[in-house]
Amino acid sequence: MKKRRGRFVARIDALVKSGVVNREGFYTLGGRLAIDFANSYKRVGRDREGISSFEDLLTFMKSHHLLHEDEASDLHMFHFQNPARCQKVVETLVDLRHTFRKVLTDVAEGWPVSTDFFEDINRRLADFKSYHKVQPTEAGMELKTVIDENGPEKLMFPIIHDIADFLTSDHVEKTRACAGDDCDLYFVNQSRNGRRRWCSMSTCGNRAKVNAYLKRQEA
Ligand SMILES: [Zn+2]
């Protein structure tokens, strides 16, 4: 068991190093939050849904640097007091991810984004009240948009906002589905020659190379 665990840690280390996943096993190869979120249904080291509990959602947010430790512990307390409201947030996000993945399948095949999806995103954006605030950062002062919501629903904002931002960007036409068998990961193709076919060279790309090699050996 100990040996297996050691091998697993080594594998995660290698994948983290090549930018495929973060320490928590969530994929980071999408090119932006919206796509990493779309890919969050799988997680390296786990055979079930990547975000199946509120705890998983907090881990996803923290590992993508969207949530500070102190905010996370406030939300932990919130979960303790009101698990149903937190579970609702998880379910809403998993539903949204399901719909968004269908949109990505369409755009990767060259179809436009449906009006229904734009309307859905607009409705979700309208649920958030926000205000602006100047605050100090490591690099100086910064104008930040703050969401006027302290409950677990605030976790949805950065994700919905980045999906909206994605829809208005040229990343839509650069969206690709990995060419690997049974992979189902999406990414924004920003390679200079535009030829990226795999979610990553360290996983699907390498597997394809090995398979092609074995095929040549057989012939
Ligand atoms: Zn892949």
PDB file of C-alpha atoms and ligand atoms in Angstrom:
ATOM      1  CA  MET A   1       0.000   0.000   0.000  1.00  0.00           C
ATOM      2  CA  LYS A   2       2.801   2.351   0.978  1.00  0.00           C
ATOM      3  CA  LYS A   3       4.609   1.612  -2.252  1.00  0.00           C
ATOM      4  CA  ARG A   4       1.491   2.297  -4.294  1.00  0.00           C
ATOM      5  CA  ARG A   5       1.009   5.613  -2.524  1.00  0.00           C
ATOM      6  CA  GLY A   6       4.638   6.512  -3.312  1.00  0.00           C
ATOM      7  CA  ARG A   7       4.121   5.792  -6.994  1.00  0.00           C
ATOM      8  CA  PHE A   8       0.956   7.881  -6.990  1.00  0.00           C
ATOM      9  CA  VAL A   9       2.743  10.873  -5.417  1.00  0.00           C
ATOM     10  CA  ALA A  10       5.518  10.579  -8.021  1.00  0.00           C
ATOM     11  CA  ARG A  11       2.921  10.535 -10.795  1.00  0.00           C
ATOM     12  CA  ILE A  12       1.118  13.616  -9.436  1.00  0.00           C
ATOM     13  CA  ASP A  13       4.485  15.382  -9.053  1.00  0.00           C
ATOM     14  CA  ALA A  14       5.325  14.760 -12.697  1.00  0.00           C
ATOM     15  CA  LEU A  15       1.897  15.931 -13.868  1.00  0.00           C
ATOM     16  CA  VAL A  16       2.045  19.050 -11.695  1.00  0.00           C
ATOM     17  CA  LYS A  17       5.487  19.837 -13.086  1.00  0.00           C
ATOM     18  CA  SER A  18       4.241  19.647 -16.661  1.00  0.00           C
ATOM     19  CA  GLY A  19       1.204  21.821 -15.901  1.00  0.00           C
ATOM     20  CA  VAL A  20      -1.359  19.057 -16.437  1.00  0.00           C
ATOM     21  CA  VAL A  21      -2.936  19.088 -12.976  1.00  0.00           C
ATOM     22  CA  ASN A  22      -2.573  20.931  -9.699  1.00  0.00           C
ATOM     23  CA  ARG A  23      -1.604  19.338  -6.370  1.00  0.00           C
ATOM     24  CA  GLU A  24      -5.218  18.341  -5.761  1.00  0.00           C
ATOM     25  CA  GLY A  25      -5.429  16.428  -9.034  1.00  0.00           C
ATOM     26  CA  PHE A  26      -7.660  18.958 -10.844  1.00  0.00           C
ATOM     27  CA  TYR A  27      -6.717  19.585 -14.473  1.00  0.00           C
ATOM     28  CA  THR A  28      -5.037  22.920 -15.203  1.00  0.00           C
ATOM     29  CA  LEU A  29      -4.377  22.478 -18.929  1.00  0.00           C
ATOM     30  CA  GLY A  30      -7.539  24.182 -20.191  1.00  0.00           C
ATOM     31  CA  GLY A  31      -5.880  27.565 -20.648  1.00  0.00           C
ATOM     32  CA  ARG A  32      -8.377  29.416 -18.435  1.00  0.00           C
ATOM     33  CA  LEU A  33     -10.682  28.884 -15.465  1.00  0.00           C
ATOM     34  CA  ALA A  34     -13.868  28.250 -17.483  1.00  0.00           C
ATOM     35  CA  ILE A  35     -12.254  25.333 -19.324  1.00  0.00           C
ATOM     36  CA  ASP A  36     -10.520  23.951 -16.227  1.00  0.00           C
ATOM     37  CA  PHE A  37     -13.945  24.017 -14.614  1.00  0.00           C
ATOM     38  CA  ALA A  38     -15.424  22.124 -17.592  1.00  0.00           C
ATOM     39  CA  ASN A  39     -12.670  19.524 -17.075  1.00  0.00           C
ATOM     40  CA  SER A  40     -13.258  19.260 -13.324  1.00  0.00           C
ATOM     41  CA  TYR A  41     -15.575  16.262 -13.665  1.00  0.00           C
ATOM     42  CA  LYS A  42     -12.425  14.117 -13.605  1.00  0.00           C
ATOM     43  CA  ARG A  43      -9.608  14.318 -11.174  1.00  0.00           C
ATOM     44  CA  VAL A  44      -6.316  12.436 -11.185  1.00  0.00           C
ATOM     45  CA  GLY A  45      -6.232   9.924  -8.344  1.00  0.00           C
ATOM     46  CA  ARG A  46     -10.004   9.619  -8.093  1.00  0.00           C
ATOM     47  CA  ASP A  47     -12.375   7.450 -10.024  1.00  0.00           C
ATOM     48  CA  ARG A  48     -15.559   9.361  -9.198  1.00  0.00           C
ATOM     49  CA  GLU A  49     -16.819  12.845 -10.026  1.00  0.00           C
ATOM     50  CA  GLY A  50     -14.175  15.503  -9.283  1.00  0.00           C
ATOM     51  CA  ILE A  51     -16.629  17.814  -7.470  1.00  0.00           C
ATOM     52  CA  SER A  52     -19.020  15.571  -5.593  1.00  0.00           C
ATOM     53  CA  SER A  53     -19.248  17.480  -2.312  1.00  0.00           C
ATOM     54  CA  PHE A  54     -18.997  20.994  -0.938  1.00  0.00           C
ATOM     55  CA  GLU A  55     -15.576  20.032   0.421  1.00  0.00           C
ATOM     56  CA  ASP A  56     -14.464  19.161  -3.150  1.00  0.00           C
ATOM     57  CA  LEU A  57     -15.754  22.513  -4.393  1.00  0.00           C
ATOM     58  CA  LEU A  58     -13.740  24.375  -1.752  1.00  0.00           C
ATOM     59  CA  THR A  59     -10.688  22.321  -2.747  1.00  0.00           C
ATOM     60  CA  PHE A  60     -11.246  23.155  -6.422  1.00  0.00           C
ATOM     61  CA  MET A  61     -11.527  26.878  -5.627  1.00  0.00           C
ATOM     62  CA  LYS A  62      -8.495  26.910  -3.323  1.00  0.00           C
ATOM     63  CA  SER A  63      -6.342  24.926  -5.722  1.00  0.00           C
ATOM     64  CA  HIS A  64      -7.204  27.433  -8.480  1.00  0.00           C
ATOM     65  CA  HIS A  65      -6.290  30.331  -6.157  1.00  0.00           C
ATOM     66  CA  LEU A  66      -9.863  31.622  -6.082  1.00  0.00           C
ATOM     67  CA  LEU A  67     -10.404  31.271  -2.363  1.00  0.00           C
ATOM     68  CA  HIS A  68      -8.295  32.261   0.620  1.00  0.00           C
ATOM     69  CA  GLU A  69      -7.836  29.893   3.518  1.00  0.00           C
ATOM     70  CA  ASP A  70      -9.771  32.204   5.907  1.00  0.00           C
ATOM     71  CA  GLU A  71     -12.739  32.491   3.523  1.00  0.00           C
ATOM     72  CA  ALA A  72     -12.664  28.721   3.127  1.00  0.00           C
ATOM     73  CA  SER A  73     -12.846  28.181   6.881  1.00  0.00           C
ATOM     74  CA  ASP A  74     -15.806  30.623   7.110  1.00  0.00           C
ATOM     75  CA  LEU A  75     -17.534  28.575   4.435  1.00  0.00           C
ATOM     76  CA  HIS A  76     -16.719  25.388   6.337  1.00  0.00           C
ATOM     77  CA  MET A  77     -18.640  26.811   9.275  1.00  0.00           C
ATOM     78  CA  PHE A  78     -21.435  27.811   6.964  1.00  0.00           C
ATOM     79  CA  HIS A  79     -21.587  24.260   5.638  1.00  0.00           C
ATOM     80  CA  PHE A  80     -21.804  22.938   9.170  1.00  0.00           C
ATOM     81  CA  GLN A  81     -24.835  25.167   9.830  1.00  0.00           C
ATOM     82  CA  ASN A  82     -26.545  24.932   6.475  1.00  0.00           C
ATOM     83  CA  PRO A  83     -25.455  21.866   4.495  1.00  0.00           C
ATOM     84  CA  ALA A  84     -28.510  21.964   2.211  1.00  0.00           C
ATOM     85  CA  ARG A  85     -27.739  25.450   0.860  1.00  0.00           C
ATOM     86  CA  CYS A  86     -24.107  24.427   0.220  1.00  0.00           C
ATOM     87  CA  GLN A  87     -25.154  21.213  -1.508  1.00  0.00           C
ATOM     88  CA  LYS A  88     -27.479  23.265  -3.741  1.00  0.00           C
ATOM     89  CA  VAL A  89     -24.478  25.321  -4.888  1.00  0.00           C
ATOM     90  CA  VAL A  90     -22.582  22.131  -5.767  1.00  0.00           C
ATOM     91  CA  GLU A  91     -25.556  20.755  -7.711  1.00  0.00           C
ATOM     92  CA  THR A  92     -26.125  24.047  -9.540  1.00  0.00           C
ATOM     93  CA  LEU A  93     -22.480  24.141 -10.620  1.00  0.00           C
ATOM     94  CA  VAL A  94     -22.442  20.502 -11.727  1.00  0.00           C
ATOM     95  CA  ASP A  95     -25.578  21.166 -13.832  1.00  0.00           C
ATOM     96  CA  LEU A  96     -24.005  24.271 -15.330  1.00  0.00           C
ATOM     97  CA  ARG A  97     -20.850  22.304 -16.117  1.00  0.00           C
ATOM     98  CA  HIS A  98     -22.906  19.672 -17.900  1.00  0.00           C
ATOM     99  CA  THR A  99     -24.555  22.305 -20.130  1.00  0.00           C
ATOM    100  CA  PHE A 100     -21.280  24.152 -20.675  1.00  0.00           C
ATOM    101  CA  ARG A 101     -19.549  20.934 -21.795  1.00  0.00           C
ATOM    102  CA  LYS A 102     -22.254  20.512 -24.465  1.00  0.00           C
ATOM    103  CA  VAL A 103     -21.526  24.076 -25.615  1.00  0.00           C
ATOM    104  CA  LEU A 104     -17.807  23.228 -25.792  1.00  0.00           C
ATOM    105  CA  THR A 105     -18.524  20.120 -27.863  1.00  0.00           C
ATOM    106  CA  ASP A 106     -20.458  22.338 -30.305  1.00  0.00           C
ATOM    107  CA  VAL A 107     -17.866  25.091 -30.560  1.00  0.00           C
ATOM    108  CA  ALA A 108     -15.004  22.579 -30.913  1.00  0.00           C
ATOM    109  CA  GLU A 109     -16.867  21.297 -33.996  1.00  0.00           C
ATOM    110  CA  GLY A 110     -17.283  24.816 -35.337  1.00  0.00           C
ATOM    111  CA  TRP A 111     -20.908  25.436 -34.301  1.00  0.00           C
ATOM    112  CA  PRO A 112     -21.906  28.746 -32.723  1.00  0.00           C
ATOM    113  CA  VAL A 113     -22.910  29.128 -29.067  1.00  0.00           C
ATOM    114  CA  SER A 114     -26.677  28.817 -28.680  1.00  0.00           C
ATOM    115  CA  THR A 115     -28.729  31.870 -27.692  1.00  0.00           C
ATOM    116  CA  ASP A 116     -30.218  29.798 -24.882  1.00  0.00           C
ATOM    117  CA  PHE A 117     -26.823  29.455 -23.263  1.00  0.00           C
ATOM    118  CA  PHE A 118     -26.109  33.211 -23.458  1.00  0.00           C
ATOM    119  CA  GLU A 119     -29.488  33.859 -21.839  1.00  0.00           C
ATOM    120  CA  ASP A 120     -28.802  31.268 -19.153  1.00  0.00           C
ATOM    121  CA  ILE A 121     -25.447  32.886 -18.321  1.00  0.00           C
ATOM    122  CA  ASN A 122     -27.032  36.364 -18.268  1.00  0.00           C
ATOM    123  CA  ARG A 123     -29.687  35.170 -15.844  1.00  0.00           C
ATOM    124  CA  ARG A 124     -27.006  33.733 -13.578  1.00  0.00           C
ATOM    125  CA  LEU A 125     -24.910  36.922 -13.752  1.00  0.00           C
ATOM    126  CA  ALA A 126     -27.980  38.981 -12.827  1.00  0.00           C
ATOM    127  CA  ASP A 127     -28.194  37.087  -9.513  1.00  0.00           C
ATOM    128  CA  PHE A 128     -25.017  38.778  -8.255  1.00  0.00           C
ATOM    129  CA  LYS A 129     -24.775  42.273  -6.836  1.00  0.00           C
ATOM    130  CA  SER A 130     -21.286  43.703  -6.951  1.00  0.00           C
ATOM    131  CA  TYR A 131     -19.395  46.867  -6.138  1.00  0.00           C
ATOM    132  CA  HIS A 132     -15.883  48.187  -6.784  1.00  0.00           C
ATOM    133  CA  LYS A 133     -13.085  48.658  -4.334  1.00  0.00           C
ATOM    134  CA  VAL A 134      -9.498  49.907  -4.481  1.00  0.00           C
ATOM    135  CA  GLN A 135      -7.229  47.616  -2.532  1.00  0.00           C
ATOM    136  CA  PRO A 136      -3.508  47.033  -2.079  1.00  0.00           C
ATOM    137  CA  THR A 137      -1.866  44.023  -3.710  1.00  0.00           C
ATOM    138  CA  GLU A 138       1.749  42.880  -3.959  1.00  0.00           C
ATOM    139  CA  ALA A 139       2.127  44.844  -7.191  1.00  0.00           C
ATOM    140  CA  GLY A 140       0.512  48.084  -5.934  1.00  0.00           C
ATOM    141  CA  MET A 141      -3.095  49.268  -5.775  1.00  0.00           C
ATOM    142  CA  GLU A 142      -5.742  47.465  -7.756  1.00  0.00           C
ATOM    143  CA  LEU A 143      -9.368  48.163  -8.632  1.00  0.00           C
ATOM    144  CA  LYS A 144     -11.318  45.036  -7.721  1.00  0.00           C
ATOM    145  CA  THR A 145     -14.890  43.948  -8.303  1.00  0.00           C
ATOM    146  CA  VAL A 146     -16.293  42.618  -5.054  1.00  0.00           C
ATOM    147  CA  ILE A 147     -19.321  40.351  -4.909  1.00  0.00           C
ATOM    148  CA  ASP A 148     -21.850  41.456  -2.335  1.00  0.00           C
ATOM    149  CA  GLU A 149     -22.539  37.931  -1.117  1.00  0.00           C
ATOM    150  CA  ASN A 150     -20.946  36.075   1.759  1.00  0.00           C
ATOM    151  CA  GLY A 151     -22.835  32.810   1.452  1.00  0.00           C
ATOM    152  CA  PRO A 152     -21.669  29.773  -0.528  1.00  0.00           C
ATOM    153  CA  GLU A 153     -23.274  31.203  -3.705  1.00  0.00           C
ATOM    154  CA  LYS A 154     -20.297  33.543  -4.008  1.00  0.00           C
ATOM    155  CA  LEU A 155     -18.207  30.534  -5.073  1.00  0.00           C
ATOM    156  CA  MET A 156     -20.166  30.445  -8.324  1.00  0.00           C
ATOM    157  CA  PHE A 157     -19.314  33.981  -9.371  1.00  0.00           C
ATOM    158  CA  PRO A 158     -15.715  33.616 -10.626  1.00  0.00           C
ATOM    159  CA  ILE A 159     -16.719  30.538 -12.624  1.00  0.00           C
ATOM    160  CA  ILE A 160     -19.825  32.087 -14.202  1.00  0.00           C
ATOM    161  CA  HIS A 161     -17.904  35.306 -14.850  1.00  0.00           C
ATOM    162  CA  ASP A 162     -15.096  33.453 -16.631  1.00  0.00           C
ATOM    163  CA  ILE A 163     -17.562  31.463 -18.728  1.00  0.00           C
ATOM    164  CA  ALA A 164     -19.143  34.801 -19.758  1.00  0.00           C
ATOM    165  CA  ASP A 165     -15.700  36.238 -20.509  1.00  0.00           C
ATOM    166  CA  PHE A 166     -14.805  33.121 -22.511  1.00  0.00           C
ATOM    167  CA  LEU A 167     -17.987  33.462 -24.611  1.00  0.00           C
ATOM    168  CA  THR A 168     -16.973  36.980 -25.630  1.00  0.00           C
ATOM    169  CA  SER A 169     -13.376  36.043 -26.499  1.00  0.00           C
ATOM    170  CA  ASP A 170     -11.572  34.475 -29.461  1.00  0.00           C
ATOM    171  CA  HIS A 171     -11.024  31.434 -27.241  1.00  0.00           C
ATOM    172  CA  VAL A 172     -14.390  30.153 -28.483  1.00  0.00           C
ATOM    173  CA  GLU A 173     -12.988  29.392 -31.930  1.00  0.00           C
ATOM    174  CA  LYS A 174      -9.753  28.089 -30.405  1.00  0.00           C
ATOM    175  CA  THR A 175     -11.543  25.508 -28.247  1.00  0.00           C
ATOM    176  CA  ARG A 176     -10.527  21.925 -28.989  1.00  0.00           C
ATOM    177  CA  ALA A 177     -11.451  18.519 -27.611  1.00  0.00           C
ATOM    178  CA  CYS A 178      -8.457  16.279 -26.948  1.00  0.00           C
ATOM    179  CA  ALA A 179      -7.910  13.784 -29.763  1.00  0.00           C
ATOM    180  CA  GLY A 180      -7.083  11.027 -27.252  1.00  0.00           C
ATOM    181  CA  ASP A 181      -9.377   7.987 -27.021  1.00  0.00           C
ATOM    182  CA  ASP A 182     -11.823   8.335 -24.107  1.00  0.00           C
ATOM    183  CA  CYS A 183     -10.188  11.543 -22.920  1.00  0.00           C
ATOM    184  CA  ASP A 184     -13.001  14.132 -23.004  1.00  0.00           C
ATOM    185  CA  LEU A 185     -10.823  17.043 -21.866  1.00  0.00           C
ATOM    186  CA  TYR A 186     -11.090  20.454 -23.532  1.00  0.00           C
ATOM    187  CA  PHE A 187      -8.450  23.107 -23.989  1.00  0.00           C
ATOM    188  CA  VAL A 188      -7.938  26.479 -25.657  1.00  0.00           C
ATOM    189  CA  ASN A 189      -5.514  25.921 -28.503  1.00  0.00           C
ATOM    190  CA  GLN A 190      -2.941  28.664 -28.113  1.00  0.00           C
ATOM    191  CA  SER A 191      -0.031  26.787 -29.678  1.00  0.00           C
ATOM    192  CA  ARG A 192       1.855  29.009 -32.098  1.00  0.00           C
ATOM    193  CA  ASN A 193       1.280  26.778 -35.098  1.00  0.00           C
ATOM    194  CA  GLY A 194      -2.302  26.029 -34.001  1.00  0.00           C
ATOM    195  CA  ARG A 195      -1.654  22.296 -34.235  1.00  0.00           C
ATOM    196  CA  ARG A 196      -2.074  21.184 -30.634  1.00  0.00           C
ATOM    197  CA  ARG A 197      -4.189  18.015 -30.691  1.00  0.00           C
ATOM    198  CA  TRP A 198      -3.770  16.617 -27.206  1.00  0.00           C
ATOM    199  CA  CYS A 199      -4.794  17.847 -23.806  1.00  0.00           C
ATOM    200  CA  SER A 200      -1.155  17.292 -22.883  1.00  0.00           C
ATOM    201  CA  MET A 201       1.951  15.674 -24.331  1.00  0.00           C
ATOM    202  CA  SER A 202       2.676  14.010 -20.969  1.00  0.00           C
ATOM    203  CA  THR A 203      -0.535  11.977 -21.106  1.00  0.00           C
ATOM    204  CA  CYS A 204      -2.607  11.547 -24.289  1.00  0.00           C
ATOM    205  CA  GLY A 205       0.090  12.862 -26.654  1.00  0.00           C
ATOM    206  CA  ASN A 206       2.638  10.443 -25.302  1.00  0.00           C
ATOM    207  CA  ARG A 207       0.200   7.528 -25.357  1.00  0.00           C
ATOM    208  CA  ALA A 208      -0.579   8.260 -29.009  1.00  0.00           C
ATOM    209  CA  LYS A 209       3.138   8.399 -29.840  1.00  0.00           C
ATOM    210  CA  VAL A 210       3.759   5.060 -28.122  1.00  0.00           C
ATOM    211  CA  ASN A 211       0.776   3.466 -29.880  1.00  0.00           C
ATOM    212  CA  ALA A 212       1.939   4.736 -33.254  1.00  0.00           C
ATOM    213  CA  TYR A 213       5.405   3.326 -32.512  1.00  0.00           C
ATOM    214  CA  LEU A 214       3.997  -0.092 -31.524  1.00  0.00           C
ATOM    215  CA  LYS A 215       1.906  -0.147 -34.684  1.00  0.00           C
ATOM    216  CA  ARG A 216       5.003   0.507 -36.790  1.00  0.00           C
ATOM    217  CA  GLN A 217       6.803  -2.324 -34.982  1.00  0.00           C
ATOM    218  CA  GLU A 218       3.949  -4.713 -35.802  1.00  0.00           C
ATOM    219  CA  ALA A 219       3.926  -3.824 -39.480  1.00  0.00           C
TER     220      ALA A 219
HETATM  221 ZN    ZN B   1      -6.372  13.959 -23.515  1.00  0.00          ZN
END
